[in-house]
Amino acid sequence: MPGHTAETVARPGTGDRMARPMIATKLYVLPLRDGQVPRPRLTAHLRPAGGSRLALVSAPAGFGKTTLLAEWLHAPGDERPVAWLSLDPADAEPATFWTSVATALHTAVPGVGSSALELLASSPVPTDLVITTLVNELAAAPAGVRLVLDDYHLADGRDVGEGMASLLEHLPPHVLVVISTRADPGLPLSRWRARGELVEIRAADLRFTADEAAAYLTETAGLDLAATDVAALEERTEGWIAALQLAALSLRGREDPSGFIARFAGDDRYVVDYLVEEVLQHQPDPIRGFLLHTAVLDRLTGPLCDAVTGRTDGSDVLAALERANLFVVPLDHRREWYRYHHLFADVLRARLQSEQPEEVPVLHLRASRWSEAHDLVEDAVLHALAAGDVDRAAHLVELAVPTIRRTRQDAVLLRWLAALPDDAIRRSPVLSVFDGYRHLVAGDLAAVEPRLASAERALAAVPEGSAPPWADSSELRTLPATIALYRAALAQARGDVAGTAAHAQQALELAGPDDHLARGGAAGFLGLAAWAEGDLPTALQTFGQTVASLRAAGNLADELSSTVVLADMWLAAGRPLRARQLVQRALQLAEAQGEPVPRATADLHVAVGELDREVGDLDGARRHLEAAAALAQRAAMLENRHRWFVASARLAQAESDFEGAIAHLDRAEDAYRPGFFPDVRPIAAMRARVWIAQGDLAAAEDWAYERDVSAADTVTHLREFDHLTLVRLRIAQHRARRGPAPQHAGAIGQTVELLDRLHAAAETGGRAGSVVEIRLLQALALDAQGRRPRARAALGDSLVGAPEPAGYARLFLDEGTPLLALLRDAERHGVAVDLARRLLGSGAARGAPASLSERELQVLRLLDSDLSGPEIARELYVSLNTLRTHTKRIYTKLEATSRRAAVIRAREDGLL
């Protein structure tokens, strides 16, 4: 608001060596300066934005976008909170962007953004999870929150744009996003425009009118100009506010302002060049030289300026420039860091390039050396690139790789690799290997092997006995084993189990006895290969060695994260209590650390949450997923970011929130990248299971067709989840008496045969968890055939045969009414009585036995009335077609073919 002091907040960082480039601060609240020209015609145009999701102010540089928004948003008497974020090029990196957004929100509305900031504590960042958390926090915020993203074009890119589109689509109705940008952002503007959810201000709107230009030049700038001079200057500048500001600066102290204005001509680019030349010519030579030479810097501080210019008065000059209002913006309260106004910096750089092109690389090189000496490695790399010294940049990256891997700042490394020229990467075997990793996590599998082969050729080209020409680092010394590990990962991503095992064995042979990281990785891939093959005893034994090797290497974060994978294997072995013991013990160890390990802690919370959901403790599951979100899951590998969304989807399904489950699975699919773990639970099949539970069997049948899943397939562990999903579909179709086309007659018999083959394979592979599920589905299939005694026996085998039956609940209860009926039958006939009673008496069983959604329960209650179909539709404010859809799904779930039969069955199951 007018008169308020500008508030700055330090840009958050992780506190370690590699995070120090984040030392600069950002402006999160912009005050409205006294004396600005009021623009009521534009603020009136913006006022309807209160009912929109986005207000867009888009125009070239210098059109007064920021000032207009400050006037509109800080109007007297308007106490609604405003989170103002002035962006810079560093924000084009998603982790930095969302950290800045969360900090701005937290500054404006205490409590909002706090969980997201914890989530964003280090890289890599799961953007989808951050956005979900921000949306949830904003939903609980006071009405009227407005988030302003100033200079958005500096951060706009594919990754940031996708995240912003998602945020805007899910924005709570009382929150408004305001974007100020020089170019239209890559957002679905036409969609929002058609919906009436977009308010726009364009360059034509922002241009100063003749009256506004006169008010600015005479009242704000304090110039004594004739009306004809004002009109001429307004005409020459075409209302461009920045040009008027520069003209006013040059006009100060001139004895002949009319003559200056008369000579003021040309298009915008020439006008600005001329004005800046006039401004610079009126500065003493030392100041002019300082401005030009420091223009290569994105952020300025006294010692850095001294290193670049060769002077010793950098701090004093920066303070003087601020006092003179010479286009410098302070970035912290201590006035230690500054930046130039973006327009001014652009012009200064153009002038430097025009006048002293030979100095540009020299200045960048000085900045790179100073940044390296002060542990600002990212700045050092970027300035080396700007200097054209790609060899220096590559050398800096090589030296930084061990620290980056140890601190798991993968995003920083990937950003550097993307900036380096391809030939520089190919000359460095270390960079070639990790560029292969960059392609792997991006899902570009075809580009990985050429990078690994290039690295091998470079290593082989070094004459025996000669020192290699690259940075001497631990990464270089262990590179052959690393290459083999990434080949194992590539084979894993392609589903090549034999190749995974072969490359992992090679890595184990290449790793030295003390190279615990490589040995642990090799053992891990051998274990994962055995898991993919379905050989669980071997997988458990081998992957256990991975955890031990990581412990020996002192890599606690990866040790704890690997415990999550080991727990998954114990689940497959039918030992959910053993899995819980492992992850809870690891969680206690993680939380007891003096130095936090949020990566591992978040993964472990997700794992415990999934175990809680299985035993029916949905509140506990939710708490653990919320804890994981607060920790940002920053420890999760890039290709494994989807796991939080999968766990959230399963929780939503357990609560009969099928739409929410599908939405979470959609996000999981977007986040999933193949690479480091076998895909034993394909997301597409999980989605099909939700459709089956929802009664949308047609959608599930489409899935089976697209995945080419049939009961005649050869059974393998990697297809087991698909096959068990198909089994559920065929049983549901049979019960609904609307099975597949005639050529699929006898599908239920084929389903029983498929289950027999799956059972045999699971028994052979030691996968007791699969055996429990298969016997459960055998019981349902037999019951669907009308063979209740055999179904009862199969259900008893599933219950009693589970190694740890106390660890199961949702596996059974998620099957809904048919399974509950079987449990009651088993109880009546004395089969697994205690276990059946435990499941029937659980809160989960009492909640929604037929897995009906809340809306379906509403429809069911009205079906148990004298109302007609059209009357029920009117009661629920839905169309008759929508009511028919709900009724059809209710009939499917209750195995009924009429309204009366559905009501009778619902009463039997305690739904009415």
Short mmCIF file of C-alpha atoms in Angstrom, two decimals, residues 260-599:
data_model
loop_
_atom_site.label_atom_id
_atom_site.label_comp_id
_atom_site.label_asym_id
_atom_site.label_seq_id
_atom_site.Cartn_x
_atom_site.Cartn_y
_atom_site.Cartn_z
CA PHE A 260 16.10 18.20 -27.51
CA ILE A 261 12.51 17.12 -28.16
CA ALA A 262 12.68 18.35 -31.74
CA ARG A 263 15.70 16.12 -32.36
CA PHE A 264 13.93 13.20 -30.70
CA ALA A 265 12.85 10.97 -33.61
CA GLY A 266 12.97 7.43 -34.92
CA ASP A 267 11.27 4.12 -34.10
CA ASP A 268 11.25 2.75 -30.57
CA ARG A 269 14.59 0.94 -30.76
CA TYR A 270 16.44 4.02 -31.99
CA VAL A 271 14.63 6.23 -29.54
CA VAL A 272 15.77 4.14 -26.60
CA ASP A 273 19.33 3.91 -27.93
CA TYR A 274 19.45 7.68 -28.31
CA LEU A 275 18.03 8.37 -24.88
CA VAL A 276 20.29 5.93 -23.10
CA GLU A 277 23.25 7.44 -24.92
CA GLU A 278 22.14 10.81 -23.64
CA VAL A 279 21.82 9.44 -20.11
CA LEU A 280 25.17 7.70 -20.24
CA GLN A 281 26.95 10.72 -21.71
CA HIS A 282 25.86 12.79 -18.75
CA GLN A 283 27.51 10.37 -16.34
CA PRO A 284 31.17 10.71 -15.37
CA ASP A 285 33.40 8.34 -17.29
CA PRO A 286 34.08 6.11 -14.26
CA ILE A 287 30.34 5.64 -13.64
CA ARG A 288 29.60 5.04 -17.32
CA GLY A 289 32.36 2.43 -17.50
CA PHE A 290 31.09 0.80 -14.32
CA LEU A 291 27.56 0.56 -15.76
CA LEU A 292 28.71 -0.99 -19.02
CA HIS A 293 31.16 -3.48 -17.50
CA THR A 294 28.84 -4.70 -14.76
CA ALA A 295 25.97 -5.14 -17.21
CA VAL A 296 27.16 -8.71 -17.79
CA LEU A 297 26.00 -9.58 -14.24
CA ASP A 298 22.48 -10.72 -13.41
CA ARG A 299 23.08 -9.83 -9.76
CA LEU A 300 25.51 -7.26 -8.43
CA THR A 301 27.39 -6.98 -5.16
CA GLY A 302 30.35 -4.78 -4.38
CA PRO A 303 33.17 -7.39 -4.33
CA LEU A 304 31.87 -9.07 -7.48
CA CYS A 305 31.73 -5.73 -9.28
CA ASP A 306 35.29 -5.03 -8.14
CA ALA A 307 36.48 -8.36 -9.55
CA VAL A 308 34.81 -7.66 -12.90
CA THR A 309 35.79 -4.00 -13.27
CA GLY A 310 39.21 -4.10 -11.60
CA ARG A 311 38.13 -1.29 -9.24
CA THR A 312 37.76 -1.20 -5.47
CA ASP A 313 34.68 0.98 -4.99
CA GLY A 314 31.92 -1.34 -6.15
CA SER A 315 29.82 -1.13 -2.98
CA ASP A 316 30.00 2.67 -2.90
CA VAL A 317 29.06 2.98 -6.56
CA LEU A 318 26.05 0.69 -6.17
CA ALA A 319 24.80 2.74 -3.24
CA ALA A 320 25.27 5.94 -5.25
CA LEU A 321 23.40 4.51 -8.23
CA GLU A 322 20.48 3.61 -5.99
CA ARG A 323 20.34 7.07 -4.52
CA ALA A 324 20.39 8.58 -8.01
CA ASN A 325 17.50 6.28 -9.05
CA LEU A 326 19.67 5.08 -11.90
CA PHE A 327 17.82 1.85 -12.66
CA VAL A 328 19.18 -0.34 -9.86
CA VAL A 329 16.89 -2.48 -7.71
CA PRO A 330 17.99 -3.58 -4.22
CA LEU A 331 17.52 -7.28 -3.52
CA ASP A 332 17.95 -7.33 0.23
CA HIS A 333 17.49 -5.16 3.30
CA ARG A 334 21.25 -4.80 3.82
CA ARG A 335 21.71 -3.28 0.36
CA GLU A 336 24.42 -5.81 -0.47
CA TRP A 337 22.89 -7.32 -3.60
CA TYR A 338 21.28 -5.44 -6.48
CA ARG A 339 20.17 -5.92 -10.04
CA TYR A 340 19.69 -3.48 -12.89
CA HIS A 341 16.23 -2.73 -14.19
CA HIS A 342 15.71 -5.30 -16.94
CA LEU A 343 15.22 -2.76 -19.72
CA PHE A 344 18.24 -0.77 -18.61
CA ALA A 345 20.36 -3.91 -18.39
CA ASP A 346 19.33 -4.97 -21.90
CA VAL A 347 20.33 -1.61 -23.32
CA LEU A 348 23.61 -1.51 -21.38
CA ARG A 349 24.54 -4.94 -22.68
CA ALA A 350 23.71 -3.96 -26.23
CA ARG A 351 25.84 -0.82 -25.82
CA LEU A 352 28.72 -2.84 -24.35
CA GLN A 353 28.55 -5.32 -27.21
CA SER A 354 28.52 -2.46 -29.71
CA GLU A 355 31.31 -0.42 -28.16
CA GLN A 356 33.61 -3.01 -26.55
CA PRO A 357 32.80 -6.46 -27.97
CA GLU A 358 36.26 -7.75 -27.09
CA GLU A 359 35.64 -7.00 -23.41
CA VAL A 360 32.47 -9.11 -23.08
CA PRO A 361 34.15 -12.55 -22.78
CA VAL A 362 36.84 -11.08 -20.53
CA LEU A 363 34.25 -9.67 -18.14
CA HIS A 364 32.30 -12.91 -18.05
CA LEU A 365 35.47 -14.86 -17.39
CA ARG A 366 36.33 -12.62 -14.43
CA ALA A 367 32.82 -13.12 -13.08
CA SER A 368 33.19 -16.88 -13.47
CA ARG A 369 36.45 -16.97 -11.54
CA TRP A 370 35.07 -14.83 -8.70
CA SER A 371 31.95 -16.99 -8.49
CA GLU A 372 34.02 -20.17 -8.39
CA ALA A 373 36.18 -18.77 -5.59
CA HIS A 374 33.04 -17.91 -3.60
CA ASP A 375 31.37 -21.32 -4.09
CA LEU A 376 28.76 -19.91 -6.47
CA VAL A 377 29.34 -22.81 -8.82
CA GLU A 378 26.20 -22.33 -10.88
CA ASP A 379 27.05 -18.69 -11.60
CA ALA A 380 30.63 -19.74 -12.36
CA VAL A 381 29.42 -22.23 -14.95
CA LEU A 382 26.96 -19.83 -16.57
CA HIS A 383 29.52 -17.02 -16.88
CA ALA A 384 32.06 -19.46 -18.34
CA LEU A 385 29.48 -20.40 -20.97
CA ALA A 386 28.73 -16.73 -21.67
CA ALA A 387 32.47 -16.13 -22.08
CA GLY A 388 32.56 -18.87 -24.69
CA ASP A 389 34.97 -20.87 -22.55
CA VAL A 390 33.10 -24.17 -22.76
CA ASP A 391 36.17 -26.11 -21.65
CA ARG A 392 36.25 -24.18 -18.39
CA ALA A 393 32.52 -24.66 -17.96
CA ALA A 394 32.85 -28.39 -18.57
CA HIS A 395 35.77 -28.61 -16.14
CA LEU A 396 33.74 -26.84 -13.44
CA VAL A 397 30.85 -29.22 -13.97
CA GLU A 398 33.16 -32.24 -13.79
CA LEU A 399 34.53 -31.04 -10.45
CA ALA A 400 31.05 -30.43 -9.12
CA VAL A 401 29.55 -33.80 -10.07
CA PRO A 402 30.64 -35.73 -6.93
CA THR A 403 29.15 -33.07 -4.66
CA ILE A 404 25.98 -32.90 -6.70
CA ARG A 405 25.53 -36.68 -6.57
CA ARG A 406 26.23 -36.77 -2.85
CA THR A 407 23.73 -33.99 -2.14
CA ARG A 408 21.31 -35.27 -4.81
CA GLN A 409 21.00 -31.93 -6.65
CA ASP A 410 20.22 -33.69 -9.90
CA ALA A 411 18.24 -30.75 -11.32
CA VAL A 412 21.30 -28.48 -11.19
CA LEU A 413 23.43 -30.99 -13.07
CA LEU A 414 20.75 -31.58 -15.68
CA ARG A 415 20.39 -27.84 -16.23
CA TRP A 416 24.13 -27.45 -16.80
CA LEU A 417 24.24 -30.36 -19.22
CA ALA A 418 21.39 -28.85 -21.20
CA ALA A 419 23.37 -25.59 -21.51
CA LEU A 420 26.69 -27.14 -22.58
CA PRO A 421 27.37 -27.62 -26.30
CA ASP A 422 27.11 -31.20 -27.47
CA ASP A 423 30.75 -31.41 -28.54
CA ALA A 424 31.93 -30.28 -25.09
CA ILE A 425 29.87 -33.03 -23.49
CA ARG A 426 31.22 -35.62 -25.88
CA ARG A 427 34.81 -34.63 -25.09
CA SER A 428 34.23 -35.43 -21.40
CA PRO A 429 33.44 -39.04 -20.51
CA VAL A 430 32.01 -38.00 -17.14
CA LEU A 431 29.66 -35.49 -18.74
CA SER A 432 28.72 -37.93 -21.50
CA VAL A 433 27.65 -40.53 -18.94
CA PHE A 434 25.54 -38.11 -16.95
CA ASP A 435 24.08 -36.64 -20.10
CA GLY A 436 22.96 -40.19 -20.81
CA TYR A 437 21.32 -40.13 -17.39
CA ARG A 438 19.61 -36.85 -18.36
CA HIS A 439 18.06 -38.56 -21.38
CA LEU A 440 17.13 -41.60 -19.30
CA VAL A 441 15.11 -39.65 -16.73
CA ALA A 442 13.49 -37.67 -19.56
CA GLY A 443 12.28 -40.93 -21.09
CA ASP A 444 14.45 -40.55 -24.23
CA LEU A 445 15.83 -44.07 -24.05
CA ALA A 446 17.25 -44.10 -27.59
CA ALA A 447 19.68 -41.29 -26.72
CA VAL A 448 21.21 -43.02 -23.69
CA GLU A 449 23.46 -45.71 -25.21
CA PRO A 450 25.25 -43.36 -27.67
CA ARG A 451 26.32 -41.22 -24.70
CA LEU A 452 27.60 -44.20 -22.75
CA ALA A 453 29.47 -45.53 -25.79
CA SER A 454 31.01 -42.09 -26.37
CA ALA A 455 32.33 -42.08 -22.81
CA GLU A 456 33.87 -45.51 -23.26
CA ARG A 457 35.63 -44.42 -26.44
CA ALA A 458 37.03 -41.34 -24.73
CA LEU A 459 38.38 -43.40 -21.84
CA ALA A 460 39.91 -45.96 -24.20
CA ALA A 461 41.65 -43.22 -26.22
CA VAL A 462 43.88 -42.20 -23.28
CA PRO A 463 47.33 -43.74 -23.85
CA GLU A 464 48.33 -46.25 -21.19
CA GLY A 465 50.37 -44.60 -18.48
CA SER A 466 49.21 -41.10 -19.44
CA ALA A 467 47.22 -38.81 -17.17
CA PRO A 468 43.67 -38.26 -18.45
CA PRO A 469 42.96 -34.72 -19.67
CA TRP A 470 39.84 -34.32 -17.54
CA ALA A 471 39.21 -33.21 -13.98
CA ASP A 472 40.63 -35.77 -11.57
CA SER A 473 37.59 -36.76 -9.54
CA SER A 474 36.14 -39.82 -7.89
CA GLU A 475 33.52 -39.92 -10.62
CA LEU A 476 36.18 -40.31 -13.30
CA ARG A 477 37.90 -43.13 -11.41
CA THR A 478 34.70 -45.15 -10.98
CA LEU A 479 33.21 -44.29 -14.36
CA PRO A 480 33.38 -47.78 -15.96
CA ALA A 481 31.22 -49.21 -13.18
CA THR A 482 28.85 -46.24 -13.49
CA ILE A 483 28.50 -46.86 -17.24
CA ALA A 484 27.56 -50.48 -16.57
CA LEU A 485 25.01 -49.36 -13.96
CA TYR A 486 23.32 -46.96 -16.38
CA ARG A 487 23.20 -49.71 -18.98
CA ALA A 488 21.46 -51.86 -16.40
CA ALA A 489 18.99 -49.01 -15.80
CA LEU A 490 18.43 -48.67 -19.55
CA ALA A 491 17.74 -52.38 -19.87
CA GLN A 492 15.39 -52.14 -16.87
CA ALA A 493 13.49 -49.30 -18.53
CA ARG A 494 13.07 -51.40 -21.68
CA GLY A 495 11.86 -54.44 -19.76
CA ASP A 496 15.00 -56.40 -20.68
CA VAL A 497 15.42 -58.45 -17.53
CA ALA A 498 18.34 -60.52 -18.80
CA GLY A 499 20.16 -57.38 -19.95
CA THR A 500 19.55 -55.72 -16.60
CA ALA A 501 21.14 -58.65 -14.77
CA ALA A 502 24.08 -58.91 -17.19
CA HIS A 503 25.02 -55.23 -16.95
CA ALA A 504 24.56 -55.22 -13.19
CA GLN A 505 26.90 -58.20 -12.89
CA GLN A 506 29.46 -56.35 -15.02
CA ALA A 507 29.20 -53.29 -12.76
CA LEU A 508 29.78 -55.52 -9.74
CA GLU A 509 32.93 -56.91 -11.35
CA LEU A 510 34.23 -53.44 -12.27
CA ALA A 511 33.59 -51.88 -8.87
CA GLY A 512 36.45 -51.82 -6.41
CA PRO A 513 36.11 -53.48 -3.01
CA ASP A 514 35.60 -50.10 -1.35
CA ASP A 515 33.33 -48.66 -4.03
CA HIS A 516 30.25 -49.32 -1.96
CA LEU A 517 28.02 -47.03 -4.00
CA ALA A 518 28.68 -48.91 -7.26
CA ARG A 519 28.50 -52.29 -5.53
CA GLY A 520 25.25 -51.36 -3.89
CA GLY A 521 23.80 -50.17 -7.21
CA ALA A 522 24.89 -53.38 -8.95
CA ALA A 523 23.37 -55.58 -6.25
CA GLY A 524 20.23 -53.47 -6.44
CA PHE A 525 19.76 -54.05 -10.16
CA LEU A 526 20.43 -57.78 -9.74
CA GLY A 527 17.74 -57.87 -7.09
CA LEU A 528 15.35 -55.87 -9.26
CA ALA A 529 15.99 -58.21 -12.19
CA ALA A 530 15.13 -61.19 -10.00
CA TRP A 531 11.99 -59.37 -8.85
CA ALA A 532 10.98 -58.66 -12.45
CA GLU A 533 11.39 -62.36 -13.20
CA GLY A 534 9.21 -63.19 -10.22
CA ASP A 535 12.00 -64.92 -8.28
CA LEU A 536 11.27 -63.27 -4.97
CA PRO A 537 13.62 -65.21 -2.64
CA THR A 538 16.60 -64.25 -4.83
CA ALA A 539 15.35 -60.67 -5.08
CA LEU A 540 15.07 -60.34 -1.30
CA GLN A 541 18.51 -61.79 -0.68
CA THR A 542 20.27 -59.75 -3.37
CA PHE A 543 18.52 -56.45 -2.75
CA GLY A 544 19.26 -56.82 0.95
CA GLN A 545 22.94 -56.55 -0.02
CA THR A 546 22.17 -53.21 -1.64
CA VAL A 547 20.94 -51.74 1.63
CA ALA A 548 24.04 -53.07 3.42
CA SER A 549 26.40 -51.59 0.80
CA LEU A 550 24.73 -48.20 0.97
CA ARG A 551 25.05 -48.29 4.74
CA ALA A 552 28.77 -49.07 4.38
CA ALA A 553 29.11 -46.17 1.95
CA GLY A 554 27.61 -43.83 4.53
CA ASN A 555 24.86 -42.92 2.08
CA LEU A 556 22.00 -42.77 4.57
CA ALA A 557 19.47 -41.16 2.21
CA ASP A 558 19.79 -43.88 -0.43
CA GLU A 559 19.94 -46.59 2.23
CA LEU A 560 16.62 -45.47 3.66
CA SER A 561 15.03 -44.99 0.23
CA SER A 562 16.14 -48.50 -0.77
CA THR A 563 14.42 -49.80 2.34
CA VAL A 564 11.14 -48.74 0.71
CA VAL A 565 11.88 -50.99 -2.28
CA LEU A 566 12.86 -53.82 0.03
CA ALA A 567 9.56 -53.39 1.87
CA ASP A 568 7.71 -53.65 -1.46
CA MET A 569 9.40 -56.99 -2.01
CA TRP A 570 8.34 -58.20 1.44
CA LEU A 571 4.78 -57.20 0.55
CA ALA A 572 5.03 -59.34 -2.57
CA ALA A 573 6.22 -62.15 -0.29
CA GLY A 574 3.00 -61.86 1.68
CA ARG A 575 4.70 -60.28 4.68
CA PRO A 576 3.02 -56.90 5.20
CA LEU A 577 3.91 -56.85 8.90
CA ARG A 578 7.58 -57.44 8.09
CA ALA A 579 7.38 -54.64 5.52
CA ARG A 580 5.84 -52.32 8.11
CA GLN A 581 8.56 -53.18 10.63
CA LEU A 582 11.26 -52.28 8.09
CA VAL A 583 9.81 -48.93 7.02
CA GLN A 584 8.82 -47.83 10.53
CA ARG A 585 12.29 -48.59 11.85
CA ALA A 586 13.82 -46.71 8.93
CA LEU A 587 11.43 -43.81 9.48
CA GLN A 588 12.49 -43.56 13.11
CA LEU A 589 16.14 -43.56 12.02
CA ALA A 590 15.48 -40.85 9.42
CA GLU A 591 13.63 -38.60 11.86
CA ALA A 592 16.35 -39.04 14.50
CA GLN A 593 19.06 -37.55 12.28
CA GLY A 594 20.62 -34.25 13.28
CA GLU A 595 20.84 -33.44 9.58
CA PRO A 596 17.43 -34.03 7.99
CA VAL A 597 17.03 -36.56 5.20
CA PRO A 598 13.73 -35.38 3.69
CA ARG A 599 14.15 -37.49 0.55
#
